[in-house]
Amino acid sequence: MKISSHAVARMLGTWQEGPRPAHQRLSDRLRLLVLDGRLSLGAALPSERDLATALGTSRTTVGTAYRTLVDHGYLATKARARATVRLPHDTPSERRVSTDSATIDLSIAAPPAPVEILHAAFAAALEQLPRHFERHGYDRYGTAELREAVAEWYQRRGLPTAPDHIMITNGAQHAIGLLARTLLAPRDKVLIDHPTYPHAIRTFTEARALPLPVAVGPSGWDTAQLQAAARAAQLAYLIPDFHNPTGLCMSAGARRQLRLACLAIIDETMTDLALDGEKPEPCAVHMPAAVSVGSVSKSIWGGLRTGWIRAVPSLLERLDQARPATDLGTPVIEQLATAVLLNERQTERSDTPQQLRSQRDALRQSLTEYLPDVHAPQPAGGITLWATFREPISSRLAAIAPDYGVTIAAGPRFGIGGAFERHIRLPYTLPSSQLAEAVRRLAQAQLALTQGATGTHTPAPVA
Ligand SMILES: Cc1ncc(COP(=O)(O)O)c(C=O)c1O
């Protein structure tokens, strides 16, 4: 894939500031973009001349930076072709993705499974499974049991929903991908929260759509800005319920006011995880045309890979036509187990928020102790803190952190154009003692950074 000089310039952000020679700052920043996955392996970089023009710097600076990257194994060159991104051969695989069991993984925001509850749900599902044996088992809309259970989940939240408004998917990410493939044409604009869930950004850019970011600030969403941006967009993707990564929840007033000129996908993956206060009202109560996506990945377990789309039947028909290009349905046993879980209201158990609340508070306490300069507001729900450093160190910290036994997701992965270099996302899905140890290790990594250390790790996957 060719990357334009302007796209690289946007990703580089403010690389020009700093004491070291410009070519070194540029090669360091490009290397971090490779390690962080924002410049993907095999991507073809712009020519030296084009990048120099886009950056307003000399061709010698870009040429020297490219040569440094070639020497260190991060770029491959061939005569008369663009330089392509690669990784050094001598990077031992265990340094690329941390598989060390002693490493604390803060890059994935997802809880462990509630073991006994899952056991019981699968036991019940196994008993029901023979009912499905007479049919072929391919069902692109999902089983009647789960479509009914999801429709009930919406009814309980005050949104009248019939099973024929529901399509079952392999998790919410699959739902977003299916919607993007069906609804977007190249160069369409997609309004997104900024920051937002990284895999959604990737889904939209891979559909060759153009993200149109609207800031989610410390106090949340600005409905006037959203409405103005929606007039220029073909699609909107919003996470109003305990937003990933900030944990913010759109106010009831904003929900009532919000009217978007384009079709909106409302991601409700975190809805059941209200930690302080009530669960929010579904946005679709006020925006009847909105498409909602959800899953049990955060309220029960990501390994179930079960999610859904709530939409008008005519849109579900279009999705049904598009779906076979990538998959032919969701496994029946997982659907039956998920239906049991929803019918028993296991996603709404009170012990889940209780535990998350205590882990959230422990994580914030550890930050105060070990990283007192970091600002991490208390989120109303969800599973992550959005922490801000004083300096733009996020990518460098993510690259060095595995050397200190912890992996994190760097802030710029949650945005576009190199934004959020002062932020990191910290999930509180691990036990409090591990969270405290992880923060202590992060503090060591930050200290090493200030003393000039650099890291070579490729990013851990985020979720
Ligand atoms: C906001 C948001 N949407 C969707 C997903 C994907 O969820 P699933 O595991 O159901 O595919 C995630 C996972 O982290 C998420 O945070």
Short mmCIF file of C-alpha atoms and ligand atoms in Angstrom, two decimals:
data_model
loop_
_atom_site.label_atom_id
_atom_site.label_comp_id
_atom_site.label_asym_id
_atom_site.label_seq_id
_atom_site.Cartn_x
_atom_site.Cartn_y
_atom_site.Cartn_z
CA MET A 1 0.00 0.00 0.00
CA LYS A 2 1.35 3.43 -0.99
CA ILE A 3 1.21 6.09 1.71
CA SER A 4 1.03 9.70 0.60
CA SER A 5 3.49 12.30 1.84
CA HIS A 6 0.64 14.22 3.46
CA ALA A 7 -0.56 11.14 5.34
CA VAL A 8 2.97 10.54 6.67
CA ALA A 9 3.31 14.24 7.58
CA ARG A 10 0.04 14.02 9.55
CA MET A 11 1.19 10.90 11.39
CA LEU A 12 4.51 12.50 12.24
CA GLY A 13 2.80 15.37 14.05
CA THR A 14 5.26 17.66 15.85
CA TRP A 15 8.49 15.79 15.07
CA GLN A 16 10.43 19.00 14.47
CA GLU A 17 10.66 20.01 18.12
CA GLY A 18 13.64 18.84 20.15
CA PRO A 19 17.35 19.27 20.67
CA ARG A 20 18.79 16.57 18.36
CA PRO A 21 19.56 16.95 14.63
CA ALA A 22 16.45 17.00 12.43
CA HIS A 23 17.30 13.77 10.55
CA GLN A 24 17.63 11.88 13.85
CA ARG A 25 14.33 13.21 15.16
CA LEU A 26 12.70 12.25 11.88
CA SER A 27 14.13 8.72 11.77
CA ASP A 28 13.23 8.18 15.45
CA ARG A 29 9.67 9.31 14.86
CA LEU A 30 9.29 7.16 11.74
CA ARG A 31 10.68 4.17 13.62
CA LEU A 32 8.11 4.68 16.39
CA LEU A 33 5.35 4.83 13.79
CA VAL A 34 6.55 1.46 12.47
CA LEU A 35 6.84 -0.05 15.95
CA ASP A 36 3.44 1.27 16.90
CA GLY A 37 1.77 -0.27 13.86
CA ARG A 38 0.64 3.04 12.37
CA LEU A 39 2.98 2.52 9.42
CA SER A 40 2.10 -1.03 8.55
CA LEU A 41 4.57 -3.63 7.33
CA GLY A 42 4.98 -3.50 3.55
CA ALA A 43 3.64 0.07 3.30
CA ALA A 44 5.44 2.08 0.59
CA LEU A 45 6.70 5.43 1.89
CA PRO A 46 6.66 8.59 -0.25
CA SER A 47 9.79 9.59 -2.17
CA GLU A 48 12.40 11.64 -0.31
CA ARG A 49 11.50 14.69 -2.38
CA ASP A 50 7.74 14.43 -1.78
CA LEU A 51 8.13 13.89 1.95
CA ALA A 52 10.63 16.77 2.21
CA THR A 53 8.13 19.07 0.47
CA ALA A 54 5.24 17.94 2.68
CA LEU A 55 7.33 18.43 5.82
CA GLY A 56 8.87 21.71 4.73
CA THR A 57 12.35 20.31 5.32
CA SER A 58 15.36 19.53 3.15
CA ARG A 59 15.66 16.45 0.99
CA THR A 60 18.99 15.73 2.75
CA THR A 61 17.18 15.48 6.11
CA VAL A 62 14.66 12.99 4.74
CA GLY A 63 17.34 11.07 2.80
CA THR A 64 19.54 10.73 5.90
CA ALA A 65 16.55 9.65 8.02
CA TYR A 66 15.56 7.01 5.43
CA ARG A 67 19.15 5.72 5.26
CA THR A 68 19.27 5.37 9.06
CA LEU A 69 16.06 3.35 8.91
CA VAL A 70 17.45 1.15 6.13
CA ASP A 71 20.67 0.60 8.16
CA HIS A 72 18.62 -0.43 11.20
CA GLY A 73 16.36 -2.74 9.22
CA TYR A 74 13.14 -0.69 9.32
CA LEU A 75 13.02 0.11 5.59
CA ALA A 76 13.73 -2.00 2.52
CA THR A 77 14.82 -0.31 -0.70
CA LYS A 78 14.90 -1.46 -4.31
CA ALA A 79 16.12 0.47 -7.36
CA ARG A 80 13.40 2.72 -8.85
CA ALA A 81 10.83 1.75 -6.21
CA ARG A 82 9.54 3.37 -3.06
CA ALA A 83 11.12 2.34 0.25
CA THR A 84 8.87 -0.12 2.09
CA VAL A 85 8.37 -0.64 5.79
CA ARG A 86 9.82 -3.79 7.37
CA LEU A 87 11.07 -4.97 10.74
CA PRO A 88 14.68 -5.85 11.54
CA HIS A 89 15.38 -9.59 11.14
CA ASP A 90 17.36 -9.67 14.34
CA THR A 91 14.42 -8.45 16.40
CA PRO A 92 13.78 -11.56 18.47
CA SER A 93 10.13 -12.50 18.22
CA GLU A 94 9.60 -12.36 21.95
CA ARG A 95 10.68 -8.72 21.83
CA ARG A 96 8.16 -7.94 19.10
CA VAL A 97 5.10 -9.10 20.94
CA SER A 98 5.48 -9.62 24.59
CA THR A 99 4.63 -13.23 25.39
CA ASP A 100 6.46 -13.25 28.68
CA SER A 101 3.94 -14.42 31.29
CA ALA A 102 5.48 -12.07 33.85
CA THR A 103 4.67 -9.09 31.64
CA ILE A 104 1.53 -7.26 32.72
CA ASP A 105 -0.66 -6.60 29.70
CA LEU A 106 -2.40 -3.23 29.84
CA SER A 107 -2.77 -3.02 26.07
CA ILE A 108 -6.04 -4.98 25.95
CA ALA A 109 -9.08 -3.57 27.69
CA ALA A 110 -11.21 -6.64 28.37
CA PRO A 111 -12.17 -8.53 31.52
CA PRO A 112 -11.41 -12.19 32.25
CA ALA A 113 -14.32 -14.62 31.99
CA PRO A 114 -16.75 -15.20 34.90
CA VAL A 115 -15.93 -18.92 34.92
CA GLU A 116 -18.90 -20.48 36.71
CA ILE A 117 -21.45 -18.31 34.96
CA LEU A 118 -20.01 -19.23 31.56
CA HIS A 119 -19.91 -22.92 32.46
CA ALA A 120 -23.57 -22.88 33.41
CA ALA A 121 -24.54 -20.94 30.24
CA PHE A 122 -22.72 -23.40 27.99
CA ALA A 123 -24.23 -26.38 29.82
CA ALA A 124 -27.71 -24.94 29.17
CA ALA A 125 -26.75 -24.15 25.56
CA LEU A 126 -25.57 -27.74 24.97
CA GLU A 127 -28.96 -29.01 26.08
CA GLN A 128 -30.71 -26.73 23.59
CA LEU A 129 -28.33 -27.41 20.72
CA PRO A 130 -30.04 -30.58 19.35
CA ARG A 131 -33.07 -28.42 18.47
CA HIS A 132 -30.88 -26.94 15.72
CA PHE A 133 -29.55 -30.20 14.30
CA GLU A 134 -32.35 -30.68 11.83
CA ARG A 135 -31.41 -27.50 9.99
CA HIS A 136 -28.14 -26.70 8.19
CA GLY A 137 -26.86 -24.33 10.87
CA TYR A 138 -26.05 -21.46 8.50
CA ASP A 139 -28.04 -18.44 9.59
CA ARG A 140 -26.82 -15.02 8.61
CA TYR A 141 -29.33 -13.23 10.87
CA GLY A 142 -28.60 -15.43 13.88
CA THR A 143 -30.68 -17.83 15.96
CA ALA A 144 -34.20 -16.89 16.97
CA GLU A 145 -33.23 -17.44 20.64
CA LEU A 146 -30.49 -14.82 20.60
CA ARG A 147 -32.32 -12.31 18.41
CA GLU A 148 -35.20 -12.45 20.90
CA ALA A 149 -32.87 -12.10 23.88
CA VAL A 150 -31.14 -9.05 22.35
CA ALA A 151 -34.49 -7.47 21.45
CA GLU A 152 -35.53 -7.97 25.11
CA TRP A 153 -32.29 -6.31 26.27
CA TYR A 154 -33.31 -3.21 24.27
CA GLN A 155 -36.90 -3.38 25.56
CA ARG A 156 -35.58 -3.34 29.14
CA ARG A 157 -33.64 -0.21 28.24
CA GLY A 158 -36.81 1.49 27.03
CA LEU A 159 -36.32 1.02 23.29
CA PRO A 160 -39.10 -0.99 21.61
CA THR A 161 -37.35 -3.61 19.48
CA ALA A 162 -38.55 -6.69 17.63
CA PRO A 163 -36.28 -9.67 16.84
CA ASP A 164 -36.45 -8.77 13.14
CA HIS A 165 -34.55 -5.57 13.97
CA ILE A 166 -31.58 -7.65 15.11
CA MET A 167 -28.75 -9.35 13.24
CA ILE A 168 -26.27 -11.41 15.27
CA THR A 169 -22.58 -10.90 14.47
CA ASN A 170 -19.23 -12.26 15.57
CA GLY A 171 -18.68 -9.46 18.07
CA ALA A 172 -19.14 -5.70 17.74
CA GLN A 173 -15.99 -5.30 15.64
CA HIS A 174 -17.43 -7.64 13.03
CA ALA A 175 -20.63 -5.57 13.10
CA ILE A 176 -18.68 -2.34 12.46
CA GLY A 177 -16.74 -3.99 9.63
CA LEU A 178 -19.88 -5.36 7.98
CA LEU A 179 -21.59 -1.97 8.20
CA ALA A 180 -18.53 -0.17 6.80
CA ARG A 181 -18.25 -2.56 3.86
CA THR A 182 -21.95 -2.27 3.10
CA LEU A 183 -22.47 1.45 3.59
CA LEU A 184 -19.24 3.17 2.56
CA ALA A 185 -17.76 4.05 -0.82
CA PRO A 186 -14.15 5.20 -1.27
CA ARG A 187 -13.62 8.82 -0.14
CA ASP A 188 -16.84 8.91 1.86
CA LYS A 189 -16.40 10.85 5.09
CA VAL A 190 -17.02 9.17 8.43
CA LEU A 191 -17.56 11.34 11.48
CA ILE A 192 -15.71 9.79 14.43
CA ASP A 193 -15.19 10.71 18.07
CA HIS A 194 -11.64 11.90 18.63
CA PRO A 195 -10.16 9.94 20.37
CA THR A 196 -11.97 6.73 19.48
CA TYR A 197 -11.68 2.95 19.37
CA PRO A 198 -8.61 2.20 17.18
CA HIS A 199 -10.00 -0.78 15.25
CA ALA A 200 -12.92 1.35 14.09
CA ILE A 201 -10.49 3.91 12.64
CA ARG A 202 -8.71 1.07 10.88
CA THR A 203 -11.97 -0.39 9.56
CA PHE A 204 -13.01 2.95 8.06
CA THR A 205 -9.61 3.73 6.53
CA GLU A 206 -9.42 0.23 5.04
CA ALA A 207 -12.80 0.87 3.44
CA ARG A 208 -10.94 3.87 1.93
CA ALA A 209 -13.22 6.31 3.75
CA LEU A 210 -11.91 9.54 5.26
CA PRO A 211 -12.26 9.95 9.02
CA LEU A 212 -13.75 13.27 10.10
CA PRO A 213 -12.72 13.65 13.74
CA VAL A 214 -14.80 15.62 16.25
CA ALA A 215 -13.19 16.15 19.64
CA VAL A 216 -14.51 14.40 22.72
CA GLY A 217 -13.15 16.83 25.31
CA PRO A 218 -12.86 16.46 29.09
CA SER A 219 -16.54 17.34 29.45
CA GLY A 220 -17.73 15.19 26.60
CA TRP A 221 -19.40 15.81 23.27
CA ASP A 222 -20.26 19.12 21.63
CA THR A 223 -23.58 18.44 19.90
CA ALA A 224 -23.35 21.59 17.71
CA GLN A 225 -19.96 20.44 16.39
CA LEU A 226 -21.24 16.92 15.82
CA GLN A 227 -24.25 18.23 13.93
CA ALA A 228 -22.13 20.53 11.75
CA ALA A 229 -19.66 17.73 10.93
CA ALA A 230 -22.48 15.28 10.18
CA ARG A 231 -23.66 17.56 7.38
CA ALA A 232 -20.37 16.89 5.59
CA ALA A 233 -20.29 13.15 6.35
CA GLN A 234 -21.90 10.04 4.88
CA LEU A 235 -21.72 8.11 8.16
CA ALA A 236 -21.08 8.78 11.85
CA TYR A 237 -19.58 6.35 14.35
CA LEU A 238 -20.02 7.36 18.00
CA ILE A 239 -19.40 5.63 21.35
CA PRO A 240 -21.66 7.65 23.65
CA ASP A 241 -21.91 4.98 26.39
CA PHE A 242 -18.69 4.86 28.46
CA HIS A 243 -16.58 5.78 25.52
CA ASN A 244 -13.38 3.92 24.67
CA PRO A 245 -10.84 5.27 25.67
CA THR A 246 -12.09 8.11 27.94
CA GLY A 247 -14.92 6.31 29.79
CA LEU A 248 -17.12 9.39 29.27
CA CYS A 249 -20.87 9.05 28.92
CA MET A 250 -22.89 11.43 26.75
CA SER A 251 -25.30 13.43 28.91
CA ALA A 252 -29.05 12.82 28.73
CA GLY A 253 -29.50 16.37 27.41
CA ALA A 254 -27.00 15.88 24.59
CA ARG A 255 -28.72 12.63 23.64
CA ARG A 256 -32.06 14.38 23.43
CA GLN A 257 -30.62 17.22 21.30
CA LEU A 258 -28.52 15.11 18.96
CA ARG A 259 -29.87 15.06 15.41
CA LEU A 260 -27.40 13.99 12.76
CA ALA A 261 -27.87 14.60 9.06
CA CYS A 262 -26.08 11.34 8.18
CA LEU A 263 -26.68 7.76 9.26
CA ALA A 264 -25.17 7.10 12.70
CA ILE A 265 -23.65 3.90 14.10
CA ILE A 266 -23.95 3.98 17.88
CA ASP A 267 -21.49 1.63 19.57
CA GLU A 268 -23.05 0.30 22.79
CA THR A 269 -20.35 -2.25 23.63
CA MET A 270 -19.83 -0.70 27.10
CA THR A 271 -23.46 0.14 27.93
CA ASP A 272 -23.87 -2.36 30.76
CA LEU A 273 -20.76 -1.05 32.54
CA ALA A 274 -22.15 1.98 34.41
CA LEU A 275 -19.94 2.43 37.47
CA ASP A 276 -21.36 5.63 38.98
CA GLY A 277 -24.97 6.43 38.28
CA GLU A 278 -27.58 5.11 35.93
CA LYS A 279 -27.19 3.34 32.62
CA PRO A 280 -27.68 5.78 29.73
CA GLU A 281 -30.80 5.89 27.61
CA PRO A 282 -30.22 4.35 24.13
CA CYS A 283 -29.46 7.08 21.56
CA ALA A 284 -31.86 5.37 19.15
CA VAL A 285 -34.77 6.47 21.40
CA HIS A 286 -34.22 9.96 19.97
CA MET A 287 -32.64 9.00 16.63
CA PRO A 288 -34.93 6.25 15.32
CA ALA A 289 -32.84 5.74 12.18
CA ALA A 290 -29.62 5.15 14.16
CA VAL A 291 -27.94 1.77 13.84
CA SER A 292 -26.80 0.34 17.18
CA VAL A 293 -24.04 -2.21 17.60
CA GLY A 294 -23.33 -4.11 20.79
CA SER A 295 -21.78 -7.23 22.24
CA VAL A 296 -21.16 -9.15 25.44
CA SER A 297 -17.37 -8.87 25.09
CA LYS A 298 -16.89 -6.35 27.88
CA SER A 299 -19.83 -7.25 30.11
CA ILE A 300 -19.15 -11.03 29.99
CA TRP A 301 -16.17 -12.22 27.93
CA GLY A 302 -14.51 -11.29 24.63
CA GLY A 303 -13.89 -14.94 23.82
CA LEU A 304 -17.59 -15.47 23.17
CA ARG A 305 -17.19 -13.43 19.96
CA THR A 306 -20.89 -12.67 19.93
CA GLY A 307 -22.38 -9.29 19.12
CA TRP A 308 -25.25 -7.71 17.21
CA ILE A 309 -26.59 -4.96 15.02
CA ARG A 310 -29.94 -3.28 15.70
CA ALA A 311 -31.29 -1.61 12.56
CA VAL A 312 -34.37 -1.30 10.39
CA PRO A 313 -35.13 -4.56 8.54
CA SER A 314 -34.37 -2.99 5.11
CA LEU A 315 -30.78 -2.26 6.20
CA LEU A 316 -30.44 -5.73 7.73
CA GLU A 317 -31.43 -7.13 4.32
CA ARG A 318 -28.55 -5.23 2.70
CA LEU A 319 -26.17 -6.56 5.35
CA ASP A 320 -27.50 -10.06 4.79
CA GLN A 321 -26.62 -9.73 1.09
CA ALA A 322 -23.12 -8.41 1.83
CA ARG A 323 -22.25 -10.80 4.65
CA PRO A 324 -21.33 -13.98 2.69
CA ALA A 325 -18.30 -12.23 1.19
CA THR A 326 -16.56 -12.64 4.54
CA ASP A 327 -18.52 -15.07 6.72
CA LEU A 328 -21.65 -17.18 6.78
CA GLY A 329 -22.90 -16.70 10.30
CA THR A 330 -22.10 -16.95 13.99
CA PRO A 331 -21.53 -20.32 15.73
CA VAL A 332 -24.81 -21.65 17.11
CA ILE A 333 -23.54 -22.87 20.47
CA GLU A 334 -22.04 -19.46 21.34
CA GLN A 335 -25.31 -17.81 20.34
CA LEU A 336 -27.32 -20.12 22.56
CA ALA A 337 -24.98 -19.51 25.49
CA THR A 338 -25.17 -15.74 24.94
CA ALA A 339 -28.97 -15.91 24.85
CA VAL A 340 -28.91 -17.70 28.22
CA LEU A 341 -26.60 -15.03 29.62
CA LEU A 342 -28.79 -12.17 28.39
CA ASN A 343 -32.03 -13.81 29.53
CA GLU A 344 -30.56 -14.38 32.99
CA ARG A 345 -29.43 -10.73 32.95
CA GLN A 346 -25.84 -11.77 33.60
CA THR A 347 -24.59 -8.72 31.67
CA GLU A 348 -26.43 -6.57 34.22
CA ARG A 349 -25.04 -8.24 37.39
CA SER A 350 -24.22 -5.78 40.14
CA ASP A 351 -20.96 -7.47 41.16
CA THR A 352 -19.30 -6.58 37.81
CA PRO A 353 -19.48 -2.78 38.30
CA GLN A 354 -18.62 -3.24 41.97
CA GLN A 355 -15.38 -4.98 41.11
CA LEU A 356 -14.53 -2.61 38.26
CA ARG A 357 -15.16 0.37 40.53
CA SER A 358 -12.73 -0.92 43.12
CA GLN A 359 -10.09 -1.68 40.45
CA ARG A 360 -10.61 1.74 38.84
CA ASP A 361 -10.10 3.43 42.20
CA ALA A 362 -7.02 1.30 42.94
CA LEU A 363 -5.50 2.20 39.56
CA ARG A 364 -6.08 5.91 40.12
CA GLN A 365 -4.58 5.61 43.59
CA SER A 366 -1.46 3.90 42.16
CA LEU A 367 -1.09 6.66 39.59
CA THR A 368 -1.18 9.25 42.36
CA GLU A 369 1.52 7.30 44.18
CA TYR A 370 3.92 6.38 41.36
CA LEU A 371 3.16 8.85 38.56
CA PRO A 372 1.86 11.94 40.36
CA ASP A 373 2.27 14.16 37.28
CA VAL A 374 -0.19 12.05 35.31
CA HIS A 375 -3.75 13.33 35.18
CA ALA A 376 -6.41 10.60 34.97
CA PRO A 377 -10.02 11.77 35.45
CA GLN A 378 -12.49 9.34 36.98
CA PRO A 379 -14.65 7.79 34.25
CA ALA A 380 -18.34 7.21 34.90
CA GLY A 381 -18.17 3.73 33.44
CA GLY A 382 -16.46 1.37 31.06
CA ILE A 383 -13.11 -0.24 31.70
CA THR A 384 -10.41 2.33 30.93
CA LEU A 385 -8.75 5.50 32.19
CA TRP A 386 -7.49 8.04 29.68
CA ALA A 387 -4.34 9.31 31.34
CA THR A 388 -2.45 12.47 30.33
CA PHE A 389 1.29 13.05 30.77
CA ARG A 390 2.86 16.48 30.86
CA GLU A 391 5.13 15.65 27.92
CA PRO A 392 4.36 14.03 24.52
CA ILE A 393 6.01 10.70 25.40
CA SER A 394 3.28 8.18 24.71
CA SER A 395 4.70 6.30 21.69
CA ARG A 396 8.20 6.22 23.16
CA LEU A 397 6.83 4.99 26.48
CA ALA A 398 4.85 2.22 24.72
CA ALA A 399 8.01 1.16 22.87
CA ILE A 400 10.12 0.94 26.02
CA ALA A 401 7.51 -0.28 28.54
CA PRO A 402 7.87 -4.03 27.69
CA ASP A 403 11.52 -3.79 28.84
CA TYR A 404 10.05 -2.98 32.26
CA GLY A 405 7.46 -5.76 32.17
CA VAL A 406 4.31 -3.95 31.06
CA THR A 407 2.60 -3.33 27.70
CA ILE A 408 0.40 -0.31 27.02
CA ALA A 409 -1.55 1.18 24.12
CA ALA A 410 -0.04 4.52 23.05
CA GLY A 411 -2.40 7.49 22.79
CA PRO A 412 -1.95 8.14 19.04
CA ARG A 413 -3.53 4.79 18.25
CA PHE A 414 -6.82 6.29 19.39
CA GLY A 415 -6.64 9.21 17.00
CA ILE A 416 -5.56 10.35 13.60
CA GLY A 417 -2.78 12.63 12.46
CA GLY A 418 -0.43 11.81 15.35
CA ALA A 419 -2.75 13.29 17.99
CA PHE A 420 -2.74 12.18 21.66
CA GLU A 421 1.04 11.84 22.14
CA ARG A 422 0.52 12.93 25.76
CA HIS A 423 -2.08 10.24 26.46
CA ILE A 424 -2.16 6.56 27.27
CA ARG A 425 -5.15 4.32 27.84
CA LEU A 426 -5.03 2.26 31.02
CA PRO A 427 -7.61 -0.52 31.48
CA TYR A 428 -8.64 -1.53 35.00
CA THR A 429 -9.72 -5.07 34.21
CA LEU A 430 -6.87 -6.73 36.17
CA PRO A 431 -6.78 -7.30 39.94
CA SER A 432 -5.77 -4.20 41.92
CA SER A 433 -2.41 -5.65 43.03
CA GLN A 434 -1.38 -6.23 39.40
CA LEU A 435 -2.53 -2.75 38.44
CA ALA A 436 -0.35 -1.26 41.19
CA GLU A 437 2.65 -3.28 40.01
CA ALA A 438 2.01 -2.27 36.39
CA VAL A 439 1.98 1.42 37.31
CA ARG A 440 5.17 1.02 39.33
CA ARG A 441 6.82 -0.52 36.25
CA LEU A 442 5.49 2.25 34.02
CA ALA A 443 7.02 4.80 36.36
CA GLN A 444 10.38 3.04 35.99
CA ALA A 445 10.00 3.07 32.20
CA GLN A 446 9.17 6.76 32.24
CA LEU A 447 12.23 7.49 34.35
CA ALA A 448 14.41 5.53 31.90
CA LEU A 449 12.93 7.54 29.04
CA THR A 450 13.85 10.79 30.67
CA GLN A 451 17.38 9.40 30.99
CA GLY A 452 17.55 8.78 27.23
CA ALA A 453 16.58 5.10 26.83
CA THR A 454 14.79 4.00 23.63
CA GLY A 455 12.70 0.91 22.96
CA THR A 456 12.42 -1.43 20.01
CA HIS A 457 9.19 -3.25 20.70
CA THR A 458 6.43 -3.57 18.17
CA PRO A 459 3.06 -2.72 19.64
CA ALA A 460 0.92 -5.22 21.41
CA PRO A 461 -2.53 -5.55 19.83
CA VAL A 462 -5.21 -3.30 21.31
CA ALA A 463 -8.88 -4.03 21.96
C1 LIG B 1 -15.90 0.61 21.65
C2 LIG B 1 -15.65 -0.79 21.18
N1 LIG B 1 -16.37 -1.29 20.18
C3 LIG B 1 -16.18 -2.52 19.72
C4 LIG B 1 -15.23 -3.34 20.29
C5 LIG B 1 -15.06 -4.73 19.76
O1 LIG B 1 -15.82 -5.57 20.54
P1 LIG B 1 -16.02 -7.12 20.20
O2 LIG B 1 -15.03 -7.85 21.06
O3 LIG B 1 -17.41 -7.39 20.58
O4 LIG B 1 -15.75 -7.31 18.76
C6 LIG B 1 -14.45 -2.88 21.33
C7 LIG B 1 -13.40 -3.73 21.90
O5 LIG B 1 -12.52 -3.27 22.58
C8 LIG B 1 -14.66 -1.57 21.80
O6 LIG B 1 -13.95 -1.07 22.80
#
